[in-house]
Amino acid sequence: MVKPMTQFGGNDESIRMEGKKPLGGRIRIQGSKNAALPVLAACMLIPGKCVLRGCPNITDIECMCSLLKSTGAVVDTEELLADNRIVVDTRSVRERRLPEKYVSAMRSSVVLMGAMLGRLGEVCVNYPGGCVIGERPIDLHLYGLEKLGAQIWTEGNHIHAYADELKGAVIEFPFSSVGATQNVILAAVTAQGTTVIKNAAREPEVIELCKFLNLAGASIDYAGTFFKSGRIEIHGVELSRLHGVDYTVIPDRIVAGTYLFATMVSGGKVTLENIPIGQLGSVCDIITGMGADIEMDAARSEITVNACDRDRIKNLPYIETDVYPAFPTDLQSLLLAAACTAKGELRIRERIFSSRFRIVEELKRMGADIAIEGDTAIVTGDRELEGRTVIAKELRGGAALVIAGLGASGITTVADSGYIRRGYQNIVGDLSELGARIRYVN
Ligand code: UD1
């Protein structure tokens, strides 16, 4: 059963499991956190009622809903637990200052800046928080909003942004940023004239935001050569042209990848339903390269992974994370966990975030052999992992410790597992359904 949210961001829980049991069966993949969050922020821009289906019941979504409510929006989450549905009505928004408690808890709160500038012409936030996975500046966000005509100044830890009128501009990012691209899109929807974003992020979650906004009456051109050029054109429309929509969130490619690696580690065979098959190319290439079999059923949006023959599972020599469609940084820790028990050596280079190897010390305590050289982790595989009490320090690293526990002998306890509920609706329920001996302990 999906655990109801009891306390926002609460970390005082642990997940305990007994490893070495092959997973089997089928489960359905939840809606995407990284697609749902900016879409919820986009609701701020729309003076109407939006119905979002397929929203994951996770603490980051709960946090975004609290942020929307704090501005005066009416957010109905009654059906989030039972039916993954949220209804947002922002007709009554008035507050321009976002509460520090929620902004500090979640980095993607920063995309509310673009939406609130577009809707209210003003916003005040503190510097955003989020998982500690390295330096996470917001200079590109602020650069983009300033180019659109916003005046931005800081007072202590607070950022104020104000615009009498936003005006379309050409914004060229020096490198691709998912959040900064989304922020600029949100601010540009109701700006006067046309905005051109060059070197926009090409992640599927950016496209989803554009699709959602276009459904709601925006005019965003992301087709044509977008994938090659990273160019998005936003033709500003009057705020009054935007209207409420009924929208279904896409499935979560990172959760899907997590369960693919979980199956590899456990040596099982699992079918995943509601899969964004087209978005998982790099991940499936790695899984098959490591010796597991993958069958795809595009018509049913299903993937079956078979890793029953553990003897065939070996490491690829070198993998690096990069922007979409390359191997995603959000799955780097999961791959690291899977590599510990596979045969041979893997060198994995982290190219997006600087501190994404915080899980390594915990994995080493379980018996993994991993060395860090700058931005590269070198895993010497074929190690027997032993169950231990390990500590989750962030969302994906926490999930990776659970996956490592599935392949370890004895009992593994992942403490501070509240981090995992930022992004996984039901990791314990899903893995139990696949036959894992796993439960929450307090
Ligand atoms: C989003 C995802 C996160 C994913 C990441 C990369 C959400 C809610 N989060 O995060 O899960 O890991 O994309 O795919 O969608 N940067 C700057 N200045 C900025 C903005 C970013 O230097 O103003 C840097 C970051 O430090 C990082 C890189 O750019 O090194 C990419 O970050 P970005 O794409 O912005 O990630 P997020 O949007 O924060």
CSV table of C-alpha atoms and ligand atoms in Angstrom, one decimal:
chain,number,residue,atom,x,y,z
A,1,MET,CA,0.0,0.0,0.0
A,2,VAL,CA,1.2,3.5,-0.7
A,3,LYS,CA,2.2,5.1,2.6
A,4,PRO,CA,0.2,8.3,3.3
A,5,MET,CA,2.3,11.4,3.9
A,6,THR,CA,2.4,12.0,7.6
A,7,GLN,CA,5.1,14.6,7.9
A,8,PHE,CA,6.6,16.7,5.2
A,9,GLY,CA,10.2,15.7,4.6
A,10,GLY,CA,10.4,13.6,7.7
A,11,ASN,CA,13.5,11.6,7.8
A,12,ASP,CA,12.9,9.7,11.0
A,13,GLU,CA,12.2,6.4,9.4
A,14,SER,CA,14.2,3.5,8.1
A,15,ILE,CA,13.8,0.8,5.5
A,16,ARG,CA,14.9,-2.7,6.4
A,17,MET,CA,15.4,-5.6,4.0
A,18,GLU,CA,16.8,-9.0,3.7
A,19,GLY,CA,18.8,-9.4,0.5
A,20,LYS,CA,19.6,-12.2,-2.0
A,21,LYS,CA,16.1,-12.9,-3.1
A,22,PRO,CA,15.5,-12.6,-6.9
A,23,LEU,CA,12.7,-10.1,-7.8
A,24,GLY,CA,9.8,-11.4,-9.9
A,25,GLY,CA,6.5,-10.2,-11.2
A,26,ARG,CA,5.2,-6.9,-12.6
A,27,ILE,CA,4.6,-3.4,-11.2
A,28,ARG,CA,3.3,-0.1,-12.6
A,29,ILE,CA,5.7,2.9,-12.8
A,30,GLN,CA,4.5,6.1,-11.0
A,31,GLY,CA,4.2,9.5,-12.6
A,32,SER,CA,7.3,11.6,-13.1
A,33,LYS,CA,8.4,13.9,-10.2
A,34,ASN,CA,10.5,16.1,-12.5
A,35,ALA,CA,7.7,16.5,-15.0
A,36,ALA,CA,5.0,17.1,-12.4
A,37,LEU,CA,6.8,19.8,-10.4
A,38,PRO,CA,7.3,22.4,-13.1
A,39,VAL,CA,3.7,21.6,-14.4
A,40,LEU,CA,2.4,22.4,-10.9
A,41,ALA,CA,4.5,25.6,-10.9
A,42,ALA,CA,3.0,26.4,-14.3
A,43,CYS,CA,-0.5,26.2,-12.8
A,44,MET,CA,0.4,29.4,-11.0
A,45,LEU,CA,0.5,31.1,-14.4
A,46,ILE,CA,-3.0,30.0,-15.4
A,47,PRO,CA,-6.0,31.9,-13.9
A,48,GLY,CA,-8.2,28.8,-13.9
A,49,LYS,CA,-8.7,25.3,-12.7
A,50,CYS,CA,-6.2,22.6,-13.7
A,51,VAL,CA,-6.7,18.8,-13.1
A,52,LEU,CA,-3.4,16.9,-13.0
A,53,ARG,CA,-3.6,13.1,-13.2
A,54,GLY,CA,-0.9,10.6,-12.6
A,55,CYS,CA,0.9,12.9,-10.0
A,56,PRO,CA,3.2,10.9,-7.8
A,57,ASN,CA,2.3,10.9,-4.1
A,58,ILE,CA,5.8,12.1,-2.9
A,59,THR,CA,7.0,14.7,-0.5
A,60,ASP,CA,8.4,17.0,-3.2
A,61,ILE,CA,4.9,17.2,-4.7
A,62,GLU,CA,3.5,17.8,-1.3
A,63,CYS,CA,6.0,20.7,-0.9
A,64,MET,CA,5.1,22.3,-4.2
A,65,CYS,CA,1.4,22.1,-3.3
A,66,SER,CA,2.2,23.8,0.0
A,67,LEU,CA,4.0,26.6,-1.9
A,68,LEU,CA,1.1,27.1,-4.2
A,69,LYS,CA,-1.3,27.2,-1.2
A,70,SER,CA,0.8,29.8,0.5
A,71,THR,CA,0.2,32.2,-2.4
A,72,GLY,CA,-3.6,31.8,-2.0
A,73,ALA,CA,-4.2,29.1,-4.6
A,74,VAL,CA,-6.8,26.4,-3.8
A,75,VAL,CA,-5.1,23.0,-4.1
A,76,ASP,CA,-7.1,19.9,-3.7
A,77,THR,CA,-4.9,16.9,-2.9
A,78,GLU,CA,-7.8,14.7,-1.5
A,79,GLU,CA,-7.4,12.3,-4.3
A,80,LEU,CA,-3.6,12.2,-4.4
A,81,LEU,CA,-3.2,9.1,-2.3
A,82,ALA,CA,-6.0,7.1,-3.8
A,83,ASP,CA,-6.0,8.3,-7.4
A,84,ASN,CA,-2.8,10.4,-8.0
A,85,ARG,CA,-5.0,13.4,-8.9
A,86,ILE,CA,-4.5,17.0,-7.9
A,87,VAL,CA,-6.8,19.9,-8.7
A,88,VAL,CA,-5.2,23.4,-8.7
A,89,ASP,CA,-7.2,26.6,-8.9
A,90,THR,CA,-5.0,29.7,-8.8
A,91,ARG,CA,-7.7,32.3,-9.5
A,92,SER,CA,-7.3,33.7,-5.9
A,93,VAL,CA,-3.5,34.0,-5.7
A,94,ARG,CA,-2.2,37.2,-4.2
A,95,GLU,CA,0.9,36.5,-2.0
A,96,ARG,CA,4.2,37.3,-3.6
A,97,ARG,CA,6.5,36.1,-0.9
A,98,LEU,CA,7.1,32.3,-0.7
A,99,PRO,CA,7.7,30.7,2.7
A,100,GLU,CA,11.3,29.9,3.5
A,101,LYS,CA,10.3,26.5,5.1
A,102,TYR,CA,9.2,25.1,1.7
A,103,VAL,CA,11.6,26.9,-0.6
A,104,SER,CA,14.6,25.7,1.5
A,105,ALA,CA,13.3,22.1,1.3
A,106,MET,CA,13.3,21.8,-2.5
A,107,ARG,CA,15.4,23.2,-5.3
A,108,SER,CA,12.7,23.1,-7.9
A,109,SER,CA,10.7,25.8,-5.9
A,110,VAL,CA,12.9,28.2,-7.9
A,111,VAL,CA,10.8,27.6,-11.1
A,112,LEU,CA,8.0,29.4,-9.3
A,113,MET,CA,9.9,32.6,-9.9
A,114,GLY,CA,9.3,32.6,-13.6
A,115,ALA,CA,5.6,31.7,-13.1
A,116,MET,CA,5.0,34.3,-10.4
A,117,LEU,CA,6.7,37.0,-12.4
A,118,GLY,CA,4.5,36.2,-15.3
A,119,ARG,CA,1.3,36.1,-13.2
A,120,LEU,CA,1.9,38.7,-10.5
A,121,GLY,CA,4.9,40.7,-11.8
A,122,GLU,CA,6.7,40.1,-8.5
A,123,VAL,CA,8.2,37.4,-6.3
A,124,CYS,CA,10.4,37.1,-3.2
A,125,VAL,CA,12.1,33.9,-2.3
A,126,ASN,CA,15.0,32.7,-0.3
A,127,TYR,CA,17.8,30.8,-2.0
A,128,PRO,CA,16.4,27.3,-2.7
A,129,GLY,CA,17.4,24.1,-1.1
A,130,GLY,CA,17.2,20.5,-2.3
A,131,CYS,CA,19.4,17.4,-2.2
A,132,VAL,CA,23.0,18.1,-1.4
A,133,ILE,CA,24.6,16.7,-4.5
A,134,GLY,CA,27.1,19.4,-5.2
A,135,GLU,CA,27.1,23.1,-6.0
A,136,ARG,CA,23.7,24.1,-7.3
A,137,PRO,CA,23.8,27.8,-8.2
A,138,ILE,CA,20.9,29.6,-9.8
A,139,ASP,CA,22.8,32.2,-11.8
A,140,LEU,CA,21.4,30.9,-15.2
A,141,HIS,CA,17.8,31.2,-13.9
A,142,LEU,CA,18.5,34.8,-12.8
A,143,TYR,CA,20.3,35.7,-16.0
A,144,GLY,CA,17.3,34.5,-18.1
A,145,LEU,CA,14.7,36.3,-16.0
A,146,GLU,CA,16.8,39.6,-16.1
A,147,LYS,CA,17.1,39.3,-19.9
A,148,LEU,CA,13.3,39.2,-20.0
A,149,GLY,CA,13.2,42.6,-18.2
A,150,ALA,CA,12.9,41.5,-14.5
A,151,GLN,CA,14.8,43.6,-11.9
A,152,ILE,CA,16.4,41.3,-9.5
A,153,TRP,CA,18.1,42.2,-6.2
A,154,THR,CA,19.0,40.4,-3.1
A,155,GLU,CA,18.6,41.2,0.6
A,156,GLY,CA,20.4,38.8,2.9
A,157,ASN,CA,19.3,35.4,1.9
A,158,HIS,CA,16.3,36.7,-0.1
A,159,ILE,CA,16.0,37.2,-3.8
A,160,HIS,CA,13.4,39.8,-5.0
A,161,ALA,CA,12.3,39.9,-8.6
A,162,TYR,CA,10.0,42.5,-10.1
A,163,ALA,CA,8.8,43.4,-13.6
A,164,ASP,CA,6.2,46.0,-14.7
A,165,GLU,CA,6.2,44.2,-17.9
A,166,LEU,CA,8.3,41.3,-19.2
A,167,LYS,CA,9.6,41.6,-22.8
A,168,GLY,CA,10.6,38.8,-25.1
A,169,ALA,CA,14.4,38.4,-25.6
A,170,VAL,CA,17.0,36.1,-27.1
A,171,ILE,CA,18.5,34.1,-24.2
A,172,GLU,CA,21.5,32.0,-24.9
A,173,PHE,CA,22.6,29.7,-22.1
A,174,PRO,CA,26.3,28.8,-21.9
A,175,PHE,CA,25.3,25.3,-21.0
A,176,SER,CA,22.1,23.3,-20.7
A,177,SER,CA,20.1,23.7,-17.5
A,178,VAL,CA,16.8,22.0,-17.0
A,179,GLY,CA,15.5,24.3,-14.3
A,180,ALA,CA,16.7,27.5,-15.9
A,181,THR,CA,15.1,26.6,-19.2
A,182,GLN,CA,11.8,25.9,-17.5
A,183,ASN,CA,12.0,29.1,-15.5
A,184,VAL,CA,12.5,31.2,-18.6
A,185,ILE,CA,9.8,29.4,-20.5
A,186,LEU,CA,7.4,30.1,-17.6
A,187,ALA,CA,8.3,33.8,-17.5
A,188,ALA,CA,8.2,34.2,-21.3
A,189,VAL,CA,4.7,32.7,-21.8
A,190,THR,CA,3.0,36.0,-21.1
A,191,ALA,CA,5.9,38.3,-22.0
A,192,GLN,CA,5.4,40.8,-24.8
A,193,GLY,CA,6.7,39.6,-28.1
A,194,THR,CA,8.9,36.6,-28.8
A,195,THR,CA,11.5,34.9,-26.7
A,196,VAL,CA,14.1,32.7,-28.2
A,197,ILE,CA,16.0,30.3,-25.9
A,198,LYS,CA,19.3,28.9,-27.4
A,199,ASN,CA,21.0,25.9,-25.9
A,200,ALA,CA,17.8,25.0,-24.0
A,201,ALA,CA,17.8,21.8,-22.0
A,202,ARG,CA,16.4,18.9,-24.2
A,203,GLU,CA,15.1,16.7,-21.3
A,204,PRO,CA,11.7,15.2,-21.8
A,205,GLU,CA,10.5,17.1,-18.7
A,206,VAL,CA,11.1,20.4,-20.6
A,207,ILE,CA,9.0,19.2,-23.5
A,208,GLU,CA,6.3,18.2,-21.1
A,209,LEU,CA,6.1,21.6,-19.7
A,210,CYS,CA,5.8,23.1,-23.2
A,211,LYS,CA,3.1,20.6,-24.0
A,212,PHE,CA,1.2,21.5,-20.9
A,213,LEU,CA,1.5,25.2,-21.4
A,214,ASN,CA,0.4,24.9,-25.1
A,215,LEU,CA,-2.7,23.0,-24.0
A,216,ALA,CA,-3.4,25.8,-21.6
A,217,GLY,CA,-3.3,28.4,-24.4
A,218,ALA,CA,0.4,29.3,-24.6
A,219,SER,CA,2.3,29.5,-27.9
A,220,ILE,CA,5.6,27.7,-27.6
A,221,ASP,CA,7.4,26.3,-30.6
A,222,TYR,CA,9.7,23.5,-29.6
A,223,ALA,CA,9.4,21.2,-32.6
A,224,GLY,CA,11.4,21.3,-35.8
A,225,THR,CA,15.1,21.3,-35.0
A,226,PHE,CA,14.8,21.5,-31.3
A,227,PHE,CA,16.6,18.3,-30.6
A,228,LYS,CA,19.5,19.3,-32.7
A,229,SER,CA,19.7,23.0,-31.9
A,230,GLY,CA,18.2,23.3,-28.4
A,231,ARG,CA,16.2,26.2,-29.7
A,232,ILE,CA,12.8,27.1,-28.3
A,233,GLU,CA,10.6,30.0,-29.4
A,234,ILE,CA,7.9,31.3,-27.1
A,235,HIS,CA,5.4,33.8,-28.6
A,236,GLY,CA,4.0,35.8,-25.7
A,237,VAL,CA,0.2,35.7,-25.2
A,238,GLU,CA,-2.2,37.7,-23.0
A,239,LEU,CA,-2.6,36.2,-19.5
A,240,SER,CA,-6.3,36.1,-20.1
A,241,ARG,CA,-5.8,33.7,-23.0
A,242,LEU,CA,-4.5,31.0,-20.6
A,243,HIS,CA,-7.1,28.6,-19.3
A,244,GLY,CA,-7.4,25.5,-17.1
A,245,VAL,CA,-6.7,22.1,-18.5
A,246,ASP,CA,-7.0,18.4,-17.7
A,247,TYR,CA,-3.5,16.8,-18.0
A,248,THR,CA,-1.8,13.5,-17.3
A,249,VAL,CA,1.8,13.4,-16.0
A,250,ILE,CA,4.2,11.2,-18.0
A,251,PRO,CA,5.7,8.2,-16.3
A,252,ASP,CA,9.0,8.5,-14.3
A,253,ARG,CA,12.0,7.4,-16.3
A,254,ILE,CA,14.2,7.6,-13.2
A,255,VAL,CA,12.0,5.3,-11.1
A,256,ALA,CA,11.8,2.9,-14.1
A,257,GLY,CA,15.6,2.9,-14.3
A,258,THR,CA,15.8,2.3,-10.5
A,259,TYR,CA,13.7,-0.8,-10.8
A,260,LEU,CA,15.6,-2.0,-13.8
A,261,PHE,CA,18.8,-1.9,-11.8
A,262,ALA,CA,17.0,-3.4,-8.8
A,263,THR,CA,16.1,-6.4,-10.9
A,264,MET,CA,19.8,-6.7,-12.1
A,265,VAL,CA,21.1,-6.7,-8.6
A,266,SER,CA,18.6,-9.2,-7.3
A,267,GLY,CA,19.1,-11.6,-10.3
A,268,GLY,CA,15.4,-11.7,-11.2
A,269,LYS,CA,12.9,-11.1,-14.0
A,270,VAL,CA,10.5,-8.2,-13.8
A,271,THR,CA,8.0,-6.5,-16.1
A,272,LEU,CA,7.5,-2.8,-15.7
A,273,GLU,CA,4.2,-1.2,-16.9
A,274,ASN,CA,3.6,2.4,-17.8
A,275,ILE,CA,7.1,2.9,-19.1
A,276,PRO,CA,8.4,5.8,-21.1
A,277,ILE,CA,10.2,3.5,-23.5
A,278,GLY,CA,11.5,6.1,-25.8
A,279,GLN,CA,13.2,7.9,-22.9
A,280,LEU,CA,15.2,4.9,-21.6
A,281,GLY,CA,17.5,4.2,-24.6
A,282,SER,CA,20.8,4.9,-22.8
A,283,VAL,CA,19.7,3.0,-19.7
A,284,CYS,CA,18.5,-0.1,-21.6
A,285,ASP,CA,21.8,0.0,-23.6
A,286,ILE,CA,23.7,-0.2,-20.4
A,287,ILE,CA,21.5,-2.9,-18.9
A,288,THR,CA,21.8,-5.1,-22.0
A,289,GLY,CA,25.6,-4.3,-22.3
A,290,MET,CA,25.9,-5.6,-18.7
A,291,GLY,CA,24.4,-8.9,-19.8
A,292,ALA,CA,20.7,-8.8,-18.9
A,293,ASP,CA,18.0,-9.4,-21.5
A,294,ILE,CA,15.4,-6.7,-22.2
A,295,GLU,CA,12.2,-7.1,-24.1
A,296,MET,CA,10.2,-4.0,-25.0
A,297,ASP,CA,6.5,-3.9,-25.8
A,298,ALA,CA,6.0,-0.4,-27.2
A,299,ALA,CA,2.3,-0.9,-27.8
A,300,ARG,CA,1.7,-1.7,-24.1
A,301,SER,CA,4.5,0.6,-22.8
A,302,GLU,CA,6.1,-2.3,-21.0
A,303,ILE,CA,9.6,-3.5,-20.5
A,304,THR,CA,10.7,-6.9,-19.2
A,305,VAL,CA,14.2,-7.3,-17.8
A,306,ASN,CA,15.6,-10.7,-17.2
A,307,ALA,CA,18.8,-10.9,-15.1
A,308,CYS,CA,18.2,-14.4,-13.8
A,309,ASP,CA,21.6,-15.7,-15.0
A,310,ARG,CA,23.7,-13.7,-12.5
A,311,ASP,CA,26.9,-15.2,-14.0
A,312,ARG,CA,26.3,-13.2,-17.2
A,313,ILE,CA,26.1,-9.9,-15.4
A,314,LYS,CA,29.4,-7.9,-15.9
A,315,ASN,CA,30.4,-4.3,-15.8
A,316,LEU,CA,30.9,-2.1,-18.8
A,317,PRO,CA,34.4,-0.5,-18.7
A,318,TYR,CA,33.3,3.2,-18.9
A,319,ILE,CA,30.1,5.1,-18.5
A,320,GLU,CA,29.6,8.9,-18.1
A,321,THR,CA,26.5,10.9,-17.1
A,322,ASP,CA,25.5,13.7,-19.3
A,323,VAL,CA,22.4,15.7,-20.5
A,324,TYR,CA,19.6,13.9,-22.2
A,325,PRO,CA,19.6,11.5,-24.1
A,326,ALA,CA,22.8,10.4,-22.5
A,327,PHE,CA,22.9,8.4,-19.2
A,328,PRO,CA,21.1,10.5,-16.6
A,329,THR,CA,23.0,11.7,-13.5
A,330,ASP,CA,19.9,10.8,-11.4
A,331,LEU,CA,20.6,7.1,-12.1
A,332,GLN,CA,24.4,7.3,-11.5
A,333,SER,CA,24.1,6.1,-7.8
A,334,LEU,CA,21.8,3.2,-8.9
A,335,LEU,CA,24.3,2.1,-11.5
A,336,LEU,CA,27.1,2.4,-8.9
A,337,ALA,CA,25.1,0.1,-6.5
A,338,ALA,CA,24.5,-2.4,-9.4
A,339,ALA,CA,28.2,-2.4,-10.4
A,340,CYS,CA,29.5,-3.5,-7.0
A,341,THR,CA,28.4,-7.1,-7.5
A,342,ALA,CA,28.7,-7.4,-11.3
A,343,LYS,CA,31.9,-8.9,-12.6
A,344,GLY,CA,34.8,-6.7,-13.8
A,345,GLU,CA,35.7,-3.0,-13.4
A,346,LEU,CA,33.5,0.1,-14.1
A,347,ARG,CA,34.8,3.6,-14.3
A,348,ILE,CA,31.8,6.0,-14.0
A,349,ARG,CA,32.3,9.7,-14.6
A,350,GLU,CA,29.8,12.2,-13.1
A,351,ARG,CA,29.6,15.2,-15.4
A,352,ILE,CA,26.6,17.1,-14.1
A,353,PHE,CA,26.8,17.4,-10.3
A,354,SER,CA,30.0,17.6,-8.2
A,355,SER,CA,29.0,15.8,-5.0
A,356,ARG,CA,27.1,12.8,-6.3
A,357,PHE,CA,29.4,10.2,-4.8
A,358,ARG,CA,28.2,10.7,-1.2
A,359,ILE,CA,26.9,7.1,-1.3
A,360,VAL,CA,30.3,5.6,-1.9
A,361,GLU,CA,31.3,5.6,1.8
A,362,GLU,CA,28.1,3.8,2.7
A,363,LEU,CA,28.5,1.2,-0.1
A,364,LYS,CA,32.1,0.6,1.1
A,365,ARG,CA,30.8,-0.2,4.5
A,366,MET,CA,28.7,-2.9,2.9
A,367,GLY,CA,31.9,-4.4,1.3
A,368,ALA,CA,32.0,-2.5,-2.0
A,369,ASP,CA,35.4,-1.8,-3.6
A,370,ILE,CA,35.2,1.8,-4.9
A,371,ALA,CA,37.9,4.4,-5.4
A,372,ILE,CA,37.2,8.1,-6.3
A,373,GLU,CA,39.5,10.0,-8.7
A,374,GLY,CA,38.1,13.5,-9.2
A,375,ASP,CA,34.8,13.2,-11.0
A,376,THR,CA,35.2,9.5,-11.6
A,377,ALA,CA,34.4,6.5,-9.4
A,378,ILE,CA,36.2,3.3,-10.1
A,379,VAL,CA,34.3,0.2,-9.0
A,380,THR,CA,36.0,-3.1,-8.8
A,381,GLY,CA,33.1,-5.5,-9.0
A,382,ASP,CA,32.3,-9.1,-8.1
A,383,ARG,CA,32.2,-8.2,-4.4
A,384,GLU,CA,30.0,-9.9,-1.8
A,385,LEU,CA,28.0,-7.1,-0.2
A,386,GLU,CA,27.0,-7.7,3.5
A,387,GLY,CA,23.9,-6.2,5.1
A,388,ARG,CA,24.7,-3.2,7.4
A,389,THR,CA,23.0,-0.1,8.8
A,390,VAL,CA,23.7,2.6,6.2
A,391,ILE,CA,22.5,6.2,6.1
A,392,ALA,CA,20.6,7.8,3.2
A,393,LYS,CA,22.0,11.3,2.6
A,394,GLU,CA,19.9,12.3,-0.4
A,395,LEU,CA,17.1,11.0,-2.7
A,396,ARG,CA,18.8,8.9,-5.4
A,397,GLY,CA,21.7,7.8,-3.2
A,398,GLY,CA,19.1,6.6,-0.7
A,399,ALA,CA,17.3,4.6,-3.3
A,400,ALA,CA,20.6,3.1,-4.4
A,401,LEU,CA,21.3,1.9,-0.9
A,402,VAL,CA,18.0,0.1,-0.9
A,403,ILE,CA,19.0,-1.5,-4.2
A,404,ALA,CA,22.4,-2.5,-2.8
A,405,GLY,CA,20.6,-4.1,0.1
A,406,LEU,CA,18.7,-6.3,-2.3
A,407,GLY,CA,22.0,-7.8,-3.4
A,408,ALA,CA,23.6,-8.1,0.0
A,409,SER,CA,23.6,-11.0,2.3
A,410,GLY,CA,21.8,-10.6,5.6
A,411,ILE,CA,19.8,-7.6,6.8
A,412,THR,CA,20.4,-4.1,5.5
A,413,THR,CA,18.8,-1.1,7.2
A,414,VAL,CA,18.7,2.2,5.3
A,415,ALA,CA,18.3,5.0,7.9
A,416,ASP,CA,17.0,8.4,7.2
A,417,SER,CA,15.0,6.9,4.3
A,418,GLY,CA,12.6,9.9,4.4
A,419,TYR,CA,14.8,11.3,1.6
A,420,ILE,CA,13.7,8.5,-0.7
A,421,ARG,CA,10.0,9.6,-0.3
A,422,ARG,CA,10.9,12.9,-2.0
A,423,GLY,CA,10.9,11.0,-5.3
A,424,TYR,CA,9.6,7.4,-4.8
A,425,GLN,CA,5.9,7.0,-4.1
A,426,ASN,CA,6.1,3.5,-2.9
A,427,ILE,CA,9.5,1.9,-3.1
A,428,VAL,CA,8.8,-0.5,-0.2
A,429,GLY,CA,5.4,-1.5,-1.5
A,430,ASP,CA,6.7,-1.9,-5.1
A,431,LEU,CA,9.7,-4.1,-4.1
A,432,SER,CA,7.5,-6.2,-1.7
A,433,GLU,CA,5.1,-6.8,-4.5
A,434,LEU,CA,8.1,-8.1,-6.5
A,435,GLY,CA,8.9,-10.5,-3.7
A,436,ALA,CA,11.5,-8.6,-1.7
A,437,ARG,CA,11.5,-9.0,2.0
A,438,ILE,CA,11.4,-5.3,2.8
A,439,ARG,CA,9.5,-3.0,5.2
A,440,TYR,CA,9.5,0.3,7.0
A,441,VAL,CA,10.8,0.4,10.6
A,442,ASN,CA,10.6,3.4,12.9
B,1,UD1,C1,17.0,18.8,-12.8
B,1,UD1,C2,16.4,17.7,-12.1
B,1,UD1,C3,17.4,16.8,-11.4
B,1,UD1,C4,18.4,16.4,-12.5
B,1,UD1,C5,19.0,17.6,-13.2
B,1,UD1,C6,20.0,17.2,-14.3
B,1,UD1,C7,14.2,18.5,-11.5
B,1,UD1,C8,13.3,18.9,-10.4
B,1,UD1,N1,15.4,18.2,-11.1
B,1,UD1,O1,17.7,19.6,-11.8
B,1,UD1,O2,16.7,15.7,-10.9
B,1,UD1,O3,19.5,15.7,-11.8
B,1,UD1,O4,18.0,18.4,-13.8
B,1,UD1,O5,19.3,16.4,-15.3
B,1,UD1,O6,13.8,18.5,-12.6
B,1,UD1,N2,23.7,25.1,-13.0
B,1,UD1,C9,24.4,26.3,-12.9
B,1,UD1,N3,23.6,27.4,-12.8
B,1,UD1,C10,22.3,27.4,-12.8
B,1,UD1,C11,21.6,26.2,-13.0
B,1,UD1,C12,22.3,25.1,-13.1
B,1,UD1,O7,25.6,26.3,-12.8
B,1,UD1,O8,21.7,28.5,-12.7
B,1,UD1,C13,24.4,23.8,-13.1
B,1,UD1,C14,24.1,22.8,-12.0
B,1,UD1,O9,24.9,23.1,-10.9
B,1,UD1,C15,24.5,21.5,-12.7
B,1,UD1,C16,24.1,21.7,-14.1
B,1,UD1,O10,24.0,23.2,-14.3
B,1,UD1,O11,25.9,21.3,-12.6
B,1,UD1,C17,22.8,21.1,-14.5
B,1,UD1,O12,21.8,21.5,-13.6
B,1,UD1,P1,20.2,21.7,-14.0
B,1,UD1,O13,20.0,21.0,-15.3
B,1,UD1,O14,19.8,23.1,-13.8
B,1,UD1,O15,19.5,20.8,-12.9
B,1,UD1,P2,18.2,21.1,-12.1
B,1,UD1,O16,17.2,21.8,-13.0
B,1,UD1,O17,18.6,21.7,-10.8
